[in-house]
Amino acid sequence: MKIKRAILINAPLKKAYSIAENYPLFVKSFQKKEILFCSEKASKVRITNVFFFIPLTWEGESRKIKNERMEWRQTSGLLEGLKADWIFCQKNNDQTEVIIEGEYSGQGLRGIALSIIGPMLILKALSRILNSLKVAAEC
């Protein structure tokens, strides 16, 4: 399963990236959000969110290339193994395109079951993340 979403943010690339480095703190819809570790090259987070009235908690880690990309991997939780690459592209001095390319391939019965609901969960999360980033960066 591969999913790609993009958004145009009316802010310079460095500002959009700087705010994105604080993921998940800028996503107001997440119930609980913690940055467990953060450096210029990597980070680790723990998030709890509600999907269809069920609270789900997961952890993720990222590798970063400053002002270019963040490569996220879910290390625990329902969609363990989910990859989400965030790509930052400057469009002009005051606009940045942020693209998130997600990929998930579950194994066994769990993978088959998640192939049905996974796209809904991922699309909903990607939309919330991108819209929240846009709001935070355009303030």
Short mmCIF file of N, CA and C in Angstrom, two decimals:
data_model
loop_
_atom_site.label_atom_id
_atom_site.label_comp_id
_atom_site.label_asym_id
_atom_site.label_seq_id
_atom_site.Cartn_x
_atom_site.Cartn_y
_atom_site.Cartn_z
N MET A 1 0.83 -1.16 0.00
CA MET A 1 0.00 0.00 0.00
C MET A 1 0.89 1.24 0.00
N LYS A 2 0.69 2.11 -0.97
CA LYS A 2 1.44 3.36 -1.07
C LYS A 2 0.46 4.51 -1.16
N ILE A 3 0.77 5.57 -0.41
CA ILE A 3 -0.09 6.75 -0.40
C ILE A 3 0.80 7.98 -0.47
N LYS A 4 0.36 8.97 -1.23
CA LYS A 4 1.12 10.21 -1.37
C LYS A 4 0.17 11.39 -1.24
N ARG A 5 0.57 12.36 -0.42
CA ARG A 5 -0.20 13.58 -0.25
C ARG A 5 0.78 14.75 -0.24
N ALA A 6 0.31 15.91 -0.70
CA ALA A 6 1.15 17.11 -0.73
C ALA A 6 0.31 18.31 -0.33
N ILE A 7 1.00 19.34 0.15
CA ILE A 7 0.33 20.59 0.49
C ILE A 7 1.29 21.74 0.21
N LEU A 8 0.74 22.86 -0.20
CA LEU A 8 1.52 24.06 -0.43
C LEU A 8 1.36 24.97 0.79
N ILE A 9 2.47 25.34 1.38
CA ILE A 9 2.48 26.15 2.60
C ILE A 9 3.03 27.53 2.26
N ASN A 10 2.32 28.55 2.68
CA ASN A 10 2.75 29.93 2.44
C ASN A 10 3.73 30.36 3.53
N ALA A 11 4.92 29.77 3.48
CA ALA A 11 6.00 30.07 4.41
C ALA A 11 7.31 29.61 3.77
N PRO A 12 8.41 30.26 4.11
CA PRO A 12 9.71 29.82 3.58
C PRO A 12 10.04 28.40 4.02
N LEU A 13 10.84 27.72 3.24
CA LEU A 13 11.20 26.33 3.51
C LEU A 13 11.79 26.15 4.91
N LYS A 14 12.73 27.01 5.30
CA LYS A 14 13.37 26.85 6.61
C LYS A 14 12.38 26.93 7.75
N LYS A 15 11.38 27.79 7.63
CA LYS A 15 10.36 27.90 8.67
C LYS A 15 9.49 26.64 8.69
N ALA A 16 9.04 26.20 7.53
CA ALA A 16 8.18 24.99 7.47
C ALA A 16 8.93 23.79 8.03
N TYR A 17 10.19 23.63 7.66
CA TYR A 17 10.98 22.50 8.15
C TYR A 17 11.18 22.60 9.66
N SER A 18 11.49 23.78 10.14
CA SER A 18 11.71 23.99 11.57
C SER A 18 10.49 23.59 12.39
N ILE A 19 9.32 23.94 11.93
CA ILE A 19 8.09 23.56 12.62
C ILE A 19 7.86 22.05 12.51
N ALA A 20 8.13 21.49 11.33
CA ALA A 20 7.96 20.05 11.14
C ALA A 20 8.86 19.25 12.06
N GLU A 21 10.02 19.80 12.41
CA GLU A 21 10.92 19.11 13.34
C GLU A 21 10.29 18.91 14.71
N ASN A 22 9.26 19.68 15.02
CA ASN A 22 8.56 19.54 16.30
C ASN A 22 7.40 18.55 16.24
N TYR A 23 7.35 17.76 15.17
CA TYR A 23 6.31 16.73 15.06
C TYR A 23 6.44 15.79 16.26
N PRO A 24 5.37 15.48 16.91
CA PRO A 24 3.95 15.68 16.63
C PRO A 24 3.31 16.85 17.37
N LEU A 25 4.11 17.72 17.99
CA LEU A 25 3.55 18.75 18.87
C LEU A 25 2.59 19.70 18.17
N PHE A 26 2.78 19.98 16.89
CA PHE A 26 1.91 20.93 16.18
C PHE A 26 0.59 20.32 15.72
N VAL A 27 0.41 19.00 15.86
CA VAL A 27 -0.83 18.35 15.43
C VAL A 27 -1.81 18.35 16.59
N LYS A 28 -2.71 19.34 16.59
CA LYS A 28 -3.63 19.53 17.71
C LYS A 28 -4.59 18.38 17.90
N SER A 29 -4.91 17.65 16.85
CA SER A 29 -5.90 16.58 16.95
C SER A 29 -5.38 15.33 17.66
N PHE A 30 -4.06 15.21 17.81
CA PHE A 30 -3.52 14.06 18.54
C PHE A 30 -3.83 14.24 20.02
N GLN A 31 -4.26 13.16 20.67
CA GLN A 31 -4.63 13.26 22.09
C GLN A 31 -3.41 13.42 22.99
N LYS A 32 -2.39 12.63 22.75
CA LYS A 32 -1.15 12.72 23.51
C LYS A 32 -0.01 12.73 22.51
N LYS A 33 1.01 13.53 22.81
CA LYS A 33 2.13 13.63 21.88
C LYS A 33 3.38 13.99 22.66
N GLU A 34 4.42 13.21 22.43
CA GLU A 34 5.69 13.41 23.13
C GLU A 34 6.84 13.29 22.15
N ILE A 35 7.82 14.15 22.33
CA ILE A 35 9.09 13.98 21.64
C ILE A 35 10.01 13.32 22.66
N LEU A 36 10.38 12.08 22.40
CA LEU A 36 11.23 11.33 23.32
C LEU A 36 12.70 11.66 23.13
N PHE A 37 13.06 12.02 21.91
CA PHE A 37 14.44 12.37 21.57
C PHE A 37 14.40 13.23 20.32
N CYS A 38 15.28 14.22 20.26
CA CYS A 38 15.34 15.04 19.05
C CYS A 38 16.74 15.63 18.89
N SER A 39 17.29 15.46 17.70
CA SER A 39 18.56 16.09 17.32
C SER A 39 18.41 16.57 15.88
N GLU A 40 19.45 17.16 15.35
CA GLU A 40 19.41 17.63 13.98
C GLU A 40 19.30 16.48 12.98
N LYS A 41 19.75 15.27 13.38
CA LYS A 41 19.78 14.14 12.45
C LYS A 41 18.73 13.07 12.70
N ALA A 42 18.08 13.10 13.88
CA ALA A 42 17.12 12.04 14.19
C ALA A 42 16.16 12.49 15.29
N SER A 43 15.06 11.76 15.41
CA SER A 43 14.13 11.99 16.51
C SER A 43 13.32 10.72 16.77
N LYS A 44 12.70 10.71 17.96
CA LYS A 44 11.84 9.60 18.35
C LYS A 44 10.63 10.21 19.05
N VAL A 45 9.43 9.72 18.70
CA VAL A 45 8.19 10.28 19.24
C VAL A 45 7.24 9.17 19.71
N ARG A 46 6.31 9.57 20.58
CA ARG A 46 5.21 8.68 20.99
C ARG A 46 3.91 9.48 20.85
N ILE A 47 2.93 8.86 20.21
CA ILE A 47 1.67 9.54 19.89
C ILE A 47 0.50 8.65 20.27
N THR A 48 -0.55 9.27 20.80
CA THR A 48 -1.83 8.58 20.98
C THR A 48 -2.88 9.38 20.24
N ASN A 49 -3.66 8.70 19.45
CA ASN A 49 -4.73 9.32 18.70
C ASN A 49 -5.94 8.40 18.73
N VAL A 50 -7.10 8.96 18.44
CA VAL A 50 -8.33 8.17 18.43
C VAL A 50 -8.77 7.98 16.98
N PHE A 51 -8.95 6.74 16.58
CA PHE A 51 -9.51 6.39 15.28
C PHE A 51 -10.77 5.58 15.51
N PHE A 52 -11.89 6.11 15.04
CA PHE A 52 -13.17 5.42 15.20
C PHE A 52 -13.41 5.06 16.66
N PHE A 53 -13.18 6.03 17.55
CA PHE A 53 -13.44 5.92 18.99
C PHE A 53 -12.49 4.98 19.73
N ILE A 54 -11.44 4.51 19.06
CA ILE A 54 -10.48 3.61 19.70
C ILE A 54 -9.15 4.35 19.84
N PRO A 55 -8.64 4.51 21.08
CA PRO A 55 -7.34 5.16 21.23
C PRO A 55 -6.20 4.22 20.79
N LEU A 56 -5.33 4.72 19.96
CA LEU A 56 -4.19 3.95 19.46
C LEU A 56 -2.91 4.71 19.80
N THR A 57 -1.93 4.00 20.34
CA THR A 57 -0.64 4.61 20.67
C THR A 57 0.44 3.95 19.82
N TRP A 58 1.34 4.76 19.32
CA TRP A 58 2.45 4.23 18.54
C TRP A 58 3.69 5.08 18.78
N GLU A 59 4.82 4.51 18.43
CA GLU A 59 6.09 5.22 18.47
C GLU A 59 6.70 5.22 17.08
N GLY A 60 7.47 6.25 16.82
CA GLY A 60 8.14 6.35 15.53
C GLY A 60 9.49 7.00 15.68
N GLU A 61 10.34 6.74 14.70
CA GLU A 61 11.68 7.32 14.67
C GLU A 61 11.91 7.94 13.30
N SER A 62 12.71 8.99 13.29
CA SER A 62 13.03 9.63 12.02
C SER A 62 14.52 9.80 11.85
N ARG A 63 14.90 9.81 10.58
CA ARG A 63 16.23 10.26 10.18
C ARG A 63 15.99 11.52 9.37
N LYS A 64 16.84 12.52 9.57
CA LYS A 64 16.59 13.81 8.95
C LYS A 64 17.77 14.26 8.09
N ILE A 65 17.42 14.96 7.03
CA ILE A 65 18.38 15.71 6.24
C ILE A 65 17.85 17.15 6.28
N LYS A 66 18.54 18.00 7.01
CA LYS A 66 18.05 19.34 7.32
C LYS A 66 17.56 20.09 6.08
N ASN A 67 16.34 20.62 6.23
CA ASN A 67 15.67 21.42 5.21
C ASN A 67 15.40 20.67 3.90
N GLU A 68 15.52 19.32 3.92
CA GLU A 68 15.23 18.53 2.72
C GLU A 68 14.20 17.45 2.95
N ARG A 69 14.44 16.60 3.99
CA ARG A 69 13.52 15.47 4.19
C ARG A 69 13.63 14.91 5.60
N MET A 70 12.56 14.21 5.98
CA MET A 70 12.52 13.42 7.21
C MET A 70 11.98 12.06 6.83
N GLU A 71 12.68 11.02 7.21
CA GLU A 71 12.27 9.65 6.88
C GLU A 71 11.77 8.99 8.15
N TRP A 72 10.45 8.91 8.28
CA TRP A 72 9.81 8.38 9.48
C TRP A 72 9.52 6.89 9.32
N ARG A 73 9.66 6.15 10.41
CA ARG A 73 9.30 4.73 10.47
C ARG A 73 8.57 4.49 11.77
N GLN A 74 7.40 3.86 11.69
CA GLN A 74 6.67 3.50 12.91
C GLN A 74 7.33 2.25 13.50
N THR A 75 7.80 2.37 14.74
CA THR A 75 8.55 1.28 15.36
C THR A 75 7.70 0.42 16.28
N SER A 76 6.53 0.91 16.67
CA SER A 76 5.59 0.10 17.45
C SER A 76 4.19 0.64 17.22
N GLY A 77 3.21 -0.22 17.45
CA GLY A 77 1.82 0.19 17.26
C GLY A 77 1.15 -0.60 16.16
N LEU A 78 -0.10 -0.25 15.91
CA LEU A 78 -0.94 -0.98 14.97
C LEU A 78 -0.30 -1.11 13.58
N LEU A 79 0.29 -0.04 13.10
CA LEU A 79 0.89 -0.05 11.76
C LEU A 79 2.42 -0.08 11.84
N GLU A 80 2.93 -0.90 12.74
CA GLU A 80 4.38 -1.04 12.88
C GLU A 80 5.00 -1.36 11.53
N GLY A 81 6.05 -0.64 11.20
CA GLY A 81 6.70 -0.81 9.90
C GLY A 81 6.29 0.23 8.88
N LEU A 82 5.25 1.00 9.17
CA LEU A 82 4.82 2.06 8.26
C LEU A 82 5.96 3.03 8.01
N LYS A 83 6.18 3.37 6.75
CA LYS A 83 7.20 4.35 6.37
C LYS A 83 6.48 5.60 5.90
N ALA A 84 6.99 6.74 6.29
CA ALA A 84 6.43 8.02 5.82
C ALA A 84 7.58 8.98 5.59
N ASP A 85 7.85 9.25 4.34
CA ASP A 85 8.93 10.16 3.98
C ASP A 85 8.36 11.54 3.71
N TRP A 86 8.84 12.52 4.46
CA TRP A 86 8.42 13.91 4.32
C TRP A 86 9.47 14.62 3.47
N ILE A 87 9.04 15.22 2.38
CA ILE A 87 9.95 15.88 1.45
C ILE A 87 9.57 17.36 1.38
N PHE A 88 10.57 18.23 1.51
CA PHE A 88 10.36 19.67 1.55
C PHE A 88 10.96 20.29 0.29
N CYS A 89 10.13 21.03 -0.47
CA CYS A 89 10.57 21.64 -1.73
C CYS A 89 10.22 23.12 -1.72
N GLN A 90 11.22 23.97 -1.84
CA GLN A 90 10.96 25.40 -1.90
C GLN A 90 10.41 25.73 -3.27
N LYS A 91 9.26 26.40 -3.31
CA LYS A 91 8.64 26.78 -4.58
C LYS A 91 9.04 28.19 -4.99
N ASN A 92 9.14 29.08 -4.04
CA ASN A 92 9.70 30.43 -4.21
C ASN A 92 10.10 30.88 -2.82
N ASN A 93 10.45 32.12 -2.65
CA ASN A 93 10.94 32.57 -1.34
C ASN A 93 9.92 32.40 -0.21
N ASP A 94 8.66 32.42 -0.54
CA ASP A 94 7.63 32.42 0.50
C ASP A 94 6.71 31.21 0.45
N GLN A 95 7.02 30.19 -0.32
CA GLN A 95 6.17 29.02 -0.40
C GLN A 95 7.00 27.74 -0.38
N THR A 96 6.45 26.75 0.32
CA THR A 96 7.10 25.45 0.44
C THR A 96 6.07 24.37 0.16
N GLU A 97 6.44 23.43 -0.68
CA GLU A 97 5.60 22.25 -0.88
C GLU A 97 6.13 21.15 0.03
N VAL A 98 5.21 20.55 0.78
CA VAL A 98 5.57 19.42 1.62
C VAL A 98 4.83 18.21 1.09
N ILE A 99 5.57 17.16 0.80
CA ILE A 99 5.02 15.92 0.27
C ILE A 99 5.28 14.83 1.30
N ILE A 100 4.25 14.05 1.60
CA ILE A 100 4.44 12.88 2.44
C ILE A 100 4.09 11.65 1.61
N GLU A 101 5.07 10.76 1.49
CA GLU A 101 4.88 9.50 0.78
C GLU A 101 4.87 8.39 1.82
N GLY A 102 3.74 7.74 1.98
CA GLY A 102 3.60 6.67 2.95
C GLY A 102 3.58 5.32 2.28
N GLU A 103 4.13 4.33 2.98
CA GLU A 103 4.15 2.97 2.46
C GLU A 103 4.02 1.99 3.61
N TYR A 104 3.14 1.01 3.43
CA TYR A 104 2.94 -0.01 4.46
C TYR A 104 2.70 -1.36 3.79
N SER A 105 3.39 -2.36 4.28
CA SER A 105 3.14 -3.72 3.80
C SER A 105 3.15 -4.65 5.01
N GLY A 106 1.96 -4.96 5.48
CA GLY A 106 1.83 -5.85 6.64
C GLY A 106 2.01 -7.31 6.25
N GLN A 107 2.29 -8.12 7.24
CA GLN A 107 2.52 -9.54 7.01
C GLN A 107 1.40 -10.38 7.65
N GLY A 108 1.11 -11.52 7.09
CA GLY A 108 0.18 -12.49 7.66
C GLY A 108 -1.24 -12.00 7.72
N LEU A 109 -2.03 -12.59 8.63
CA LEU A 109 -3.44 -12.22 8.78
C LEU A 109 -3.61 -10.77 9.18
N ARG A 110 -2.73 -10.31 10.07
CA ARG A 110 -2.80 -8.91 10.51
C ARG A 110 -2.62 -7.98 9.31
N GLY A 111 -1.66 -8.30 8.45
CA GLY A 111 -1.41 -7.49 7.27
C GLY A 111 -2.60 -7.46 6.33
N ILE A 112 -3.28 -8.61 6.18
CA ILE A 112 -4.47 -8.67 5.32
C ILE A 112 -5.58 -7.81 5.89
N ALA A 113 -5.81 -7.92 7.20
CA ALA A 113 -6.86 -7.13 7.85
C ALA A 113 -6.55 -5.64 7.76
N LEU A 114 -5.29 -5.28 7.97
CA LEU A 114 -4.91 -3.88 7.94
C LEU A 114 -4.90 -3.31 6.53
N SER A 115 -4.81 -4.16 5.53
CA SER A 115 -4.84 -3.66 4.16
C SER A 115 -6.21 -3.08 3.83
N ILE A 116 -7.22 -3.46 4.61
CA ILE A 116 -8.58 -2.93 4.41
C ILE A 116 -8.75 -1.59 5.11
N ILE A 117 -8.38 -1.51 6.39
CA ILE A 117 -8.58 -0.27 7.14
C ILE A 117 -7.36 0.65 7.12
N GLY A 118 -6.20 0.12 6.81
CA GLY A 118 -4.96 0.90 6.81
C GLY A 118 -5.03 2.16 5.96
N PRO A 119 -5.48 2.07 4.71
CA PRO A 119 -5.53 3.28 3.89
C PRO A 119 -6.38 4.40 4.51
N MET A 120 -7.50 4.04 5.13
CA MET A 120 -8.33 5.06 5.79
C MET A 120 -7.58 5.71 6.93
N LEU A 121 -6.93 4.89 7.77
CA LEU A 121 -6.18 5.42 8.91
C LEU A 121 -5.05 6.32 8.44
N ILE A 122 -4.31 5.86 7.45
CA ILE A 122 -3.15 6.61 6.97
C ILE A 122 -3.57 7.90 6.28
N LEU A 123 -4.57 7.85 5.42
CA LEU A 123 -5.03 9.06 4.73
C LEU A 123 -5.53 10.11 5.72
N LYS A 124 -6.27 9.67 6.71
CA LYS A 124 -6.79 10.59 7.72
C LYS A 124 -5.63 11.23 8.48
N ALA A 125 -4.65 10.44 8.88
CA ALA A 125 -3.50 10.95 9.63
C ALA A 125 -2.67 11.91 8.76
N LEU A 126 -2.40 11.54 7.51
CA LEU A 126 -1.61 12.41 6.62
C LEU A 126 -2.29 13.75 6.41
N SER A 127 -3.60 13.75 6.21
CA SER A 127 -4.32 15.01 6.03
C SER A 127 -4.23 15.88 7.27
N ARG A 128 -4.40 15.28 8.43
CA ARG A 128 -4.30 16.05 9.68
C ARG A 128 -2.91 16.62 9.87
N ILE A 129 -1.89 15.82 9.61
CA ILE A 129 -0.52 16.27 9.78
C ILE A 129 -0.21 17.43 8.84
N LEU A 130 -0.51 17.27 7.56
CA LEU A 130 -0.20 18.32 6.59
C LEU A 130 -0.99 19.59 6.85
N ASN A 131 -2.27 19.48 7.17
CA ASN A 131 -3.08 20.67 7.46
C ASN A 131 -2.61 21.36 8.73
N SER A 132 -2.24 20.59 9.73
CA SER A 132 -1.73 21.17 10.98
C SER A 132 -0.39 21.87 10.75
N LEU A 133 0.46 21.28 9.93
CA LEU A 133 1.75 21.90 9.61
C LEU A 133 1.52 23.22 8.88
N LYS A 134 0.60 23.22 7.93
CA LYS A 134 0.28 24.45 7.19
C LYS A 134 -0.19 25.55 8.13
N VAL A 135 -1.12 25.24 9.02
CA VAL A 135 -1.64 26.23 9.96
C VAL A 135 -0.52 26.77 10.85
N ALA A 136 0.30 25.87 11.38
CA ALA A 136 1.38 26.28 12.29
C ALA A 136 2.43 27.14 11.56
N ALA A 137 2.76 26.78 10.33
CA ALA A 137 3.81 27.50 9.60
C ALA A 137 3.33 28.85 9.06
N GLU A 138 2.03 28.98 8.82
CA GLU A 138 1.52 30.22 8.26
C GLU A 138 1.14 31.24 9.32
N CYS A 139 1.30 30.91 10.59
CA CYS A 139 0.98 31.87 11.67
C CYS A 139 2.02 32.96 11.74
#
